[in-house]
Amino acid sequence: MIAPSPGSVVTRFAPSPTGGLHLGHAFSALHAYHLAKQAGGRFLLRIEDIDQSRCHPAFITNILEDLAWLGLDWETPVRRQSEHFDDYRAALARLDALGLIYPCFCSRKDITRSADAPHGPEGPLYSGSCRSLSPDARAARMANGGPYALRLDVTKARNLAGPDLWFEDALQGLTRAAPESLGDVVLARRDTPASYHLAVTVDDALQGVTLVTRGTDLFHATHIHRLLQAVLGLPVPRYHHHALLLNADGKRFAKRDKAMTLRDMRASGRTPVDIRREILARGGTVFTAC
Ligand code: GLU
């Protein structure tokens, strides 16, 4: 069972600088901020810029400006994932020493092409075909210099962690982790030191985050994060997966909803109070403590 996290509440908002912040981000940031402040705790900001091909420094500047304009403040220095690759490599090395990762040479096409591949919350589940390659075959293929990914052997990790794996969510309650539902997720690629799952789990632990707040679209990810925490010996935060704000078409906000970027709303004369009103009008009212 989960030991309650000691100390005061620490939350974070962790945007990826791949575009402007929209109303959905504003809700998520305010949600994390209020949960920390209500509890007399701390609010952190983290820039998730591991994927350098999609992230741009100009968006980081915009994010900081937009959040400050909204009235938020946060602790400095702001953690930028691109400055902490060593932390992710160290976690991978620990998983490797435990025999829990393996290189996978299958392309995305290989995986989607296998017609009978069952689907998980992140798309087709990986069949695990590279899991059984011999050490020699692995070494030979890696020496070829082609691309490969490092995957978590979920079954092995699960066996190591044991069946009694839980996390506490403010809305869903105590939840038994089912990491198998995501299959052998990618933890790194040859040229990328960490996937989202690995970087987020390591960062939340290193930053001392005690209450992870994010949208329900990432609820499934928590199952795998909980497994990583168990095998890496990391503390277990509590979670608050909030409902997603919906746009006028009833769909969740996306970066393509350009008219709803905070920047554009501000340029059109809207104030931070208007933003809060807009969030409330769309049902984003739940600023309750976990
Ligand atoms: N960086 C992620 C995003 O922008 C959020 C990750 C998280 O909160 O765990 O969607």
mmCIF file of C-alpha atoms and ligand atoms in Angstrom:
data_model
loop_
_atom_site.group_PDB
_atom_site.id
_atom_site.type_symbol
_atom_site.label_atom_id
_atom_site.label_comp_id
_atom_site.label_asym_id
_atom_site.label_seq_id
_atom_site.Cartn_x
_atom_site.Cartn_y
_atom_site.Cartn_z
ATOM 1 C CA MET A 1 0.000 0.000 0.000
ATOM 2 C CA ILE A 2 1.018 3.611 -0.473
ATOM 3 C CA ALA A 3 2.674 5.460 2.338
ATOM 4 C CA PRO A 4 1.245 8.972 2.628
ATOM 5 C CA SER A 5 3.679 11.538 1.262
ATOM 6 C CA PRO A 6 5.278 13.423 4.124
ATOM 7 C CA GLY A 7 5.556 17.202 4.156
ATOM 8 C CA SER A 8 3.425 19.814 2.539
ATOM 9 C CA VAL A 9 1.724 19.692 -0.838
ATOM 10 C CA VAL A 10 3.965 20.263 -3.865
ATOM 11 C CA THR A 11 2.270 20.487 -7.277
ATOM 12 C CA ARG A 12 3.570 21.291 -10.703
ATOM 13 C CA PHE A 13 2.466 22.406 -14.143
ATOM 14 C CA ALA A 14 4.536 20.755 -16.871
ATOM 15 C CA PRO A 15 3.854 22.150 -20.355
ATOM 16 C CA SER A 16 5.680 21.084 -23.505
ATOM 17 C CA PRO A 17 6.840 24.155 -25.480
ATOM 18 C CA THR A 18 5.481 22.975 -28.806
ATOM 19 C CA GLY A 19 2.985 25.793 -29.249
ATOM 20 C CA GLY A 20 1.085 28.492 -27.413
ATOM 21 C CA LEU A 21 -0.828 27.799 -24.210
ATOM 22 C CA HIS A 22 -4.579 27.535 -24.690
ATOM 23 C CA LEU A 23 -7.539 27.717 -22.358
ATOM 24 C CA GLY A 24 -7.156 24.042 -21.414
ATOM 25 C CA HIS A 25 -3.583 24.703 -20.278
ATOM 26 C CA ALA A 26 -4.733 27.737 -18.288
ATOM 27 C CA PHE A 27 -7.233 25.537 -16.442
ATOM 28 C CA SER A 28 -4.622 22.872 -15.756
ATOM 29 C CA ALA A 29 -2.075 25.418 -14.509
ATOM 30 C CA LEU A 30 -4.623 27.188 -12.287
ATOM 31 C CA HIS A 31 -5.787 23.841 -10.949
ATOM 32 C CA ALA A 32 -2.265 22.845 -9.891
ATOM 33 C CA TYR A 33 -1.596 26.314 -8.506
ATOM 34 C CA HIS A 34 -4.757 26.462 -6.406
ATOM 35 C CA LEU A 35 -4.320 22.985 -4.979
ATOM 36 C CA ALA A 36 -0.849 23.949 -3.783
ATOM 37 C CA LYS A 37 -1.837 27.371 -2.448
ATOM 38 C CA GLN A 38 -4.998 26.118 -0.701
ATOM 39 C CA ALA A 39 -2.828 23.698 1.233
ATOM 40 C CA GLY A 40 -0.110 26.272 1.990
ATOM 41 C CA GLY A 41 2.159 24.261 -0.293
ATOM 42 C CA ARG A 42 4.495 24.911 -3.204
ATOM 43 C CA PHE A 43 3.833 25.247 -6.925
ATOM 44 C CA LEU A 44 6.516 24.334 -9.456
ATOM 45 C CA LEU A 45 6.786 24.828 -13.185
ATOM 46 C CA ARG A 46 8.590 22.344 -15.414
ATOM 47 C CA ILE A 47 9.330 22.737 -19.104
ATOM 48 C CA GLU A 48 9.035 19.379 -20.864
ATOM 49 C CA ASP A 49 11.305 20.005 -23.835
ATOM 50 C CA ILE A 50 12.917 16.599 -24.329
ATOM 51 C CA ASP A 51 11.763 16.336 -27.917
ATOM 52 C CA GLN A 52 13.964 19.061 -29.319
ATOM 53 C CA SER A 53 12.589 18.588 -32.823
ATOM 54 C CA ARG A 54 9.148 19.797 -31.701
ATOM 55 C CA CYS A 55 10.045 22.275 -28.963
ATOM 56 C CA HIS A 56 11.056 25.875 -29.528
ATOM 57 C CA PRO A 57 12.675 28.339 -27.061
ATOM 58 C CA ALA A 58 10.302 31.109 -28.185
ATOM 59 C CA PHE A 59 7.393 29.077 -26.825
ATOM 60 C CA ILE A 60 9.113 28.842 -23.438
ATOM 61 C CA THR A 61 9.290 32.637 -23.235
ATOM 62 C CA ASN A 62 5.611 32.813 -24.211
ATOM 63 C CA ILE A 63 4.613 30.223 -21.610
ATOM 64 C CA LEU A 64 6.345 32.123 -18.811
ATOM 65 C CA GLU A 65 4.763 35.391 -19.918
ATOM 66 C CA ASP A 66 1.284 33.892 -20.240
ATOM 67 C CA LEU A 67 1.401 32.253 -16.818
ATOM 68 C CA ALA A 68 2.691 35.417 -15.143
ATOM 69 C CA TRP A 69 -0.062 37.392 -16.900
ATOM 70 C CA LEU A 70 -2.618 34.919 -15.519
ATOM 71 C CA GLY A 71 -1.336 35.799 -12.056
ATOM 72 C CA LEU A 72 0.687 32.682 -11.244
ATOM 73 C CA ASP A 73 4.073 32.626 -9.571
ATOM 74 C CA TRP A 74 6.413 29.700 -9.193
ATOM 75 C CA GLU A 75 9.725 28.719 -7.704
ATOM 76 C CA THR A 76 12.963 29.262 -9.597
ATOM 77 C CA PRO A 77 14.982 27.866 -11.227
ATOM 78 C CA VAL A 78 12.402 26.337 -13.527
ATOM 79 C CA ARG A 79 13.396 22.765 -14.371
ATOM 80 C CA ARG A 80 13.957 22.259 -18.090
ATOM 81 C CA GLN A 81 14.137 18.617 -19.065
ATOM 82 C CA SER A 82 16.689 19.273 -21.810
ATOM 83 C CA GLU A 83 19.163 20.281 -19.076
ATOM 84 C CA HIS A 84 18.822 17.007 -17.162
ATOM 85 C CA PHE A 85 19.543 14.221 -19.612
ATOM 86 C CA ASP A 86 22.003 12.702 -17.134
ATOM 87 C CA ASP A 87 19.190 12.055 -14.664
ATOM 88 C CA TYR A 88 17.255 10.061 -17.259
ATOM 89 C CA ARG A 89 20.359 8.154 -18.335
ATOM 90 C CA ALA A 90 21.004 7.223 -14.707
ATOM 91 C CA ALA A 91 17.454 5.875 -14.352
ATOM 92 C CA LEU A 92 17.829 3.880 -17.571
ATOM 93 C CA ALA A 93 21.126 2.470 -16.313
ATOM 94 C CA ARG A 94 19.374 1.325 -13.118
ATOM 95 C CA LEU A 95 16.611 -0.351 -15.124
ATOM 96 C CA ASP A 96 19.228 -1.962 -17.358
ATOM 97 C CA ALA A 97 21.127 -3.302 -14.344
ATOM 98 C CA LEU A 98 17.840 -4.853 -13.173
ATOM 99 C CA GLY A 99 17.422 -6.485 -16.606
ATOM 100 C CA LEU A 100 14.183 -4.597 -17.232
ATOM 101 C CA ILE A 101 14.855 -2.924 -20.585
ATOM 102 C CA TYR A 102 15.626 -4.251 -24.032
ATOM 103 C CA PRO A 103 16.342 -2.712 -27.442
ATOM 104 C CA CYS A 104 13.543 -2.882 -29.988
ATOM 105 C CA PHE A 105 14.293 -2.533 -33.687
ATOM 106 C CA CYS A 106 10.718 -2.513 -34.959
ATOM 107 C CA SER A 107 9.561 0.576 -36.795
ATOM 108 C CA ARG A 108 6.252 2.247 -36.032
ATOM 109 C CA LYS A 109 5.007 0.761 -39.303
ATOM 110 C CA ASP A 110 6.042 -2.761 -38.235
ATOM 111 C CA ILE A 111 3.946 -2.354 -35.111
ATOM 112 C CA THR A 112 0.832 -0.871 -36.717
ATOM 113 C CA ARG A 113 1.032 -3.317 -39.642
ATOM 114 C CA SER A 114 0.502 -6.394 -37.535
ATOM 115 C CA ALA A 115 -3.237 -6.435 -38.121
ATOM 116 C CA ASP A 116 -4.144 -8.408 -35.034
ATOM 117 C CA ALA A 117 -2.190 -6.117 -32.680
ATOM 118 C CA PRO A 118 -4.473 -5.352 -29.741
ATOM 119 C CA HIS A 119 -4.918 -1.691 -28.944
ATOM 120 C CA GLY A 120 -4.037 0.027 -25.690
ATOM 121 C CA PRO A 121 -4.667 3.604 -24.560
ATOM 122 C CA GLU A 122 -1.667 4.857 -26.574
ATOM 123 C CA GLY A 123 -2.353 2.912 -29.788
ATOM 124 C CA PRO A 124 -1.403 -0.578 -30.975
ATOM 125 C CA LEU A 125 0.243 -2.632 -28.255
ATOM 126 C CA TYR A 126 3.745 -3.809 -29.034
ATOM 127 C CA SER A 127 3.870 -7.570 -29.522
ATOM 128 C CA GLY A 128 7.219 -7.893 -27.765
ATOM 129 C CA SER A 129 8.933 -9.574 -30.714
ATOM 130 C CA CYS A 130 12.354 -8.038 -29.925
ATOM 131 C CA ARG A 131 12.124 -9.095 -26.276
ATOM 132 C CA SER A 132 13.335 -12.584 -27.111
ATOM 133 C CA LEU A 133 16.295 -11.668 -29.345
ATOM 134 C CA SER A 134 19.512 -13.301 -28.227
ATOM 135 C CA PRO A 135 22.254 -11.077 -26.789
ATOM 136 C CA ASP A 136 24.333 -11.685 -29.943
ATOM 137 C CA ALA A 137 21.499 -10.755 -32.267
ATOM 138 C CA ARG A 138 20.899 -7.602 -30.229
ATOM 139 C CA ALA A 139 24.542 -6.613 -30.288
ATOM 140 C CA ALA A 140 24.786 -7.204 -34.041
ATOM 141 C CA ARG A 141 21.715 -5.108 -34.778
ATOM 142 C CA MET A 142 22.818 -2.299 -32.517
ATOM 143 C CA ALA A 143 26.250 -2.306 -34.169
ATOM 144 C CA ASN A 144 24.517 -1.804 -37.540
ATOM 145 C CA GLY A 145 23.864 1.762 -36.457
ATOM 146 C CA GLY A 146 20.147 1.740 -37.310
ATOM 147 C CA PRO A 147 17.519 3.338 -35.062
ATOM 148 C CA TYR A 148 16.162 1.468 -32.060
ATOM 149 C CA ALA A 149 14.102 2.129 -28.977
ATOM 150 C CA LEU A 150 14.624 0.944 -25.416
ATOM 151 C CA ARG A 151 11.479 -0.679 -24.063
ATOM 152 C CA LEU A 152 10.433 -1.619 -20.564
ATOM 153 C CA ASP A 153 9.809 -5.328 -20.071
ATOM 154 C CA VAL A 154 6.533 -4.769 -18.241
ATOM 155 C CA THR A 155 6.023 -8.386 -17.222
ATOM 156 C CA LYS A 156 9.468 -8.630 -15.677
ATOM 157 C CA ALA A 157 9.090 -5.250 -13.995
ATOM 158 C CA ARG A 158 5.714 -6.297 -12.695
ATOM 159 C CA ASN A 159 7.165 -9.505 -11.279
ATOM 160 C CA LEU A 160 9.834 -7.503 -9.519
ATOM 161 C CA ALA A 161 7.373 -4.934 -8.171
ATOM 162 C CA GLY A 162 4.804 -7.504 -7.040
ATOM 163 C CA PRO A 163 1.032 -7.467 -7.517
ATOM 164 C CA ASP A 164 0.229 -4.987 -4.771
ATOM 165 C CA LEU A 165 0.647 -1.786 -6.755
ATOM 166 C CA TRP A 166 -1.744 1.104 -6.144
ATOM 167 C CA PHE A 167 -2.082 4.821 -6.573
ATOM 168 C CA GLU A 168 -4.466 7.306 -5.044
ATOM 169 C CA ASP A 169 -6.418 9.633 -7.311
ATOM 170 C CA ALA A 170 -8.517 12.476 -5.915
ATOM 171 C CA LEU A 171 -11.461 11.678 -8.187
ATOM 172 C CA GLN A 172 -11.103 7.933 -8.865
ATOM 173 C CA GLY A 173 -9.963 6.956 -5.387
ATOM 174 C CA LEU A 174 -7.531 4.168 -4.636
ATOM 175 C CA THR A 175 -6.699 2.535 -7.954
ATOM 176 C CA ARG A 176 -4.871 -0.724 -8.603
ATOM 177 C CA ALA A 177 -2.150 -0.113 -11.190
ATOM 178 C CA ALA A 178 -2.552 -2.113 -14.397
ATOM 179 C CA PRO A 179 0.608 -1.244 -16.336
ATOM 180 C CA GLU A 180 0.105 -4.247 -18.641
ATOM 181 C CA SER A 181 -2.608 -2.236 -20.397
ATOM 182 C CA LEU A 182 0.101 -0.152 -22.084
ATOM 183 C CA GLY A 183 2.391 -3.040 -23.025
ATOM 184 C CA ASP A 184 6.182 -2.711 -23.184
ATOM 185 C CA VAL A 185 6.326 1.088 -23.454
ATOM 186 C CA VAL A 186 9.267 2.931 -25.001
ATOM 187 C CA LEU A 187 11.489 4.551 -22.370
ATOM 188 C CA ALA A 188 14.133 6.029 -24.684
ATOM 189 C CA ARG A 189 15.231 6.098 -28.284
ATOM 190 C CA ARG A 190 18.733 5.980 -29.633
ATOM 191 C CA ASP A 191 18.830 9.759 -30.020
ATOM 192 C CA THR A 192 16.350 10.705 -27.286
ATOM 193 C CA PRO A 193 17.455 10.054 -23.718
ATOM 194 C CA ALA A 194 13.977 9.612 -22.282
ATOM 195 C CA SER A 195 10.361 9.179 -23.286
ATOM 196 C CA TYR A 196 7.573 11.096 -21.606
ATOM 197 C CA HIS A 197 6.919 8.212 -19.186
ATOM 198 C CA LEU A 198 10.472 8.001 -17.928
ATOM 199 C CA ALA A 199 11.218 11.725 -17.779
ATOM 200 C CA VAL A 200 7.999 12.596 -15.932
ATOM 201 C CA THR A 201 8.428 9.844 -13.356
ATOM 202 C CA VAL A 202 12.037 10.760 -12.654
ATOM 203 C CA ASP A 203 11.337 14.495 -12.553
ATOM 204 C CA ASP A 204 8.336 14.299 -10.248
ATOM 205 C CA ALA A 205 10.477 12.324 -7.803
ATOM 206 C CA LEU A 206 13.552 14.551 -8.082
ATOM 207 C CA GLN A 207 11.467 17.703 -7.694
ATOM 208 C CA GLY A 208 9.684 16.325 -4.639
ATOM 209 C CA VAL A 209 6.228 16.619 -6.224
ATOM 210 C CA THR A 210 3.680 15.161 -3.794
ATOM 211 C CA LEU A 211 0.495 15.793 -5.793
ATOM 212 C CA VAL A 212 0.597 15.240 -9.553
ATOM 213 C CA THR A 213 -2.215 17.155 -11.251
ATOM 214 C CA ARG A 214 -2.986 16.699 -14.930
ATOM 215 C CA GLY A 215 -5.867 15.936 -17.277
ATOM 216 C CA THR A 216 -7.752 12.662 -17.332
ATOM 217 C CA ASP A 217 -6.283 12.075 -20.798
ATOM 218 C CA LEU A 218 -3.122 11.008 -18.957
ATOM 219 C CA PHE A 219 -4.801 8.776 -16.380
ATOM 220 C CA HIS A 220 -3.654 5.649 -18.241
ATOM 221 C CA ALA A 221 -0.038 6.863 -18.079
ATOM 222 C CA THR A 222 -0.100 6.837 -14.282
ATOM 223 C CA HIS A 223 -0.328 3.026 -14.327
ATOM 224 C CA ILE A 224 3.070 2.778 -15.962
ATOM 225 C CA HIS A 225 4.531 5.607 -13.865
ATOM 226 C CA ARG A 226 3.508 3.719 -10.734
ATOM 227 C CA LEU A 227 5.383 0.644 -11.970
ATOM 228 C CA LEU A 228 8.481 2.728 -12.736
ATOM 229 C CA GLN A 229 8.329 4.246 -9.249
ATOM 230 C CA ALA A 230 8.228 0.773 -7.740
ATOM 231 C CA VAL A 231 11.204 -0.647 -9.638
ATOM 232 C CA LEU A 232 13.273 2.540 -9.367
ATOM 233 C CA GLY A 233 12.537 2.891 -5.645
ATOM 234 C CA LEU A 234 10.981 6.351 -6.050
ATOM 235 C CA PRO A 235 8.454 7.985 -3.722
ATOM 236 C CA VAL A 236 4.796 7.702 -4.726
ATOM 237 C CA PRO A 237 2.913 10.998 -5.100
ATOM 238 C CA ARG A 238 -0.844 11.328 -4.922
ATOM 239 C CA TYR A 239 -2.706 12.177 -8.129
ATOM 240 C CA HIS A 240 -5.486 14.485 -9.201
ATOM 241 C CA HIS A 241 -6.506 13.835 -12.797
ATOM 242 C CA HIS A 242 -8.931 16.612 -13.652
ATOM 243 C CA ALA A 243 -11.629 16.633 -16.339
ATOM 244 C CA LEU A 244 -10.661 18.257 -19.616
ATOM 245 C CA LEU A 245 -12.124 21.558 -20.726
ATOM 246 C CA LEU A 246 -14.048 21.283 -23.959
ATOM 247 C CA ASN A 247 -14.136 23.783 -26.809
ATOM 248 C CA ALA A 248 -17.271 25.045 -28.547
ATOM 249 C CA ASP A 249 -17.424 21.834 -30.627
ATOM 250 C CA GLY A 250 -17.400 19.677 -27.519
ATOM 251 C CA LYS A 251 -13.821 18.538 -28.211
ATOM 252 C CA ARG A 252 -10.840 18.918 -25.935
ATOM 253 C CA PHE A 253 -8.625 21.925 -26.571
ATOM 254 C CA ALA A 254 -5.660 21.294 -28.810
ATOM 255 C CA LYS A 255 -2.843 23.429 -30.101
ATOM 256 C CA ARG A 256 -4.777 23.816 -33.342
ATOM 257 C CA ASP A 257 -7.477 25.805 -31.485
ATOM 258 C CA LYS A 258 -5.551 28.943 -32.343
ATOM 259 C CA ALA A 259 -8.315 31.368 -31.460
ATOM 260 C CA MET A 260 -8.148 30.101 -27.903
ATOM 261 C CA THR A 261 -4.466 30.649 -27.223
ATOM 262 C CA LEU A 262 -3.991 32.838 -24.183
ATOM 263 C CA ARG A 263 -1.857 35.121 -26.329
ATOM 264 C CA ASP A 264 -4.651 35.730 -28.814
ATOM 265 C CA MET A 265 -7.264 36.093 -26.103
ATOM 266 C CA ARG A 266 -5.077 38.659 -24.412
ATOM 267 C CA ALA A 267 -4.453 40.473 -27.722
ATOM 268 C CA SER A 268 -8.212 40.667 -28.211
ATOM 269 C CA GLY A 269 -8.493 42.573 -24.928
ATOM 270 C CA ARG A 270 -9.481 39.763 -22.582
ATOM 271 C CA THR A 271 -8.215 39.987 -18.987
ATOM 272 C CA PRO A 272 -7.054 37.233 -16.598
ATOM 273 C CA VAL A 273 -10.459 37.533 -14.915
ATOM 274 C CA ASP A 274 -12.122 36.880 -18.287
ATOM 275 C CA ILE A 275 -9.978 33.758 -18.677
ATOM 276 C CA ARG A 276 -11.135 32.473 -15.287
ATOM 277 C CA ARG A 277 -14.760 33.217 -16.212
ATOM 278 C CA GLU A 278 -14.339 31.385 -19.507
ATOM 279 C CA ILE A 279 -12.901 28.357 -17.675
ATOM 280 C CA LEU A 280 -15.793 28.351 -15.216
ATOM 281 C CA ALA A 281 -18.296 28.675 -18.056
ATOM 282 C CA ARG A 282 -16.847 25.524 -19.606
ATOM 283 C CA GLY A 283 -17.184 23.500 -16.451
ATOM 284 C CA GLY A 284 -13.661 23.863 -15.103
ATOM 285 C CA THR A 285 -14.841 24.663 -11.638
ATOM 286 C CA VAL A 286 -13.207 21.998 -9.577
ATOM 287 C CA PHE A 287 -10.465 23.671 -7.585
ATOM 288 C CA THR A 288 -10.944 21.396 -4.573
ATOM 289 C CA ALA A 289 -8.187 19.865 -2.503
ATOM 290 C CA CYS A 290 -7.244 16.197 -2.963
HETATM 291 N N1 GLU B 1 4.027 17.713 -20.799
HETATM 292 C C1 GLU B 1 2.734 17.126 -20.784
HETATM 293 C C2 GLU B 1 1.797 17.910 -21.659
HETATM 294 O O1 GLU B 1 2.093 19.035 -22.019
HETATM 295 C C3 GLU B 1 2.142 17.068 -19.388
HETATM 296 C C4 GLU B 1 2.747 15.985 -18.614
HETATM 297 C C5 GLU B 1 2.210 15.747 -17.197
HETATM 298 O O2 GLU B 1 1.565 16.621 -16.622
HETATM 299 O O3 GLU B 1 2.484 14.681 -16.689
HETATM 300 O O4 GLU B 1 0.776 17.375 -22.015
#
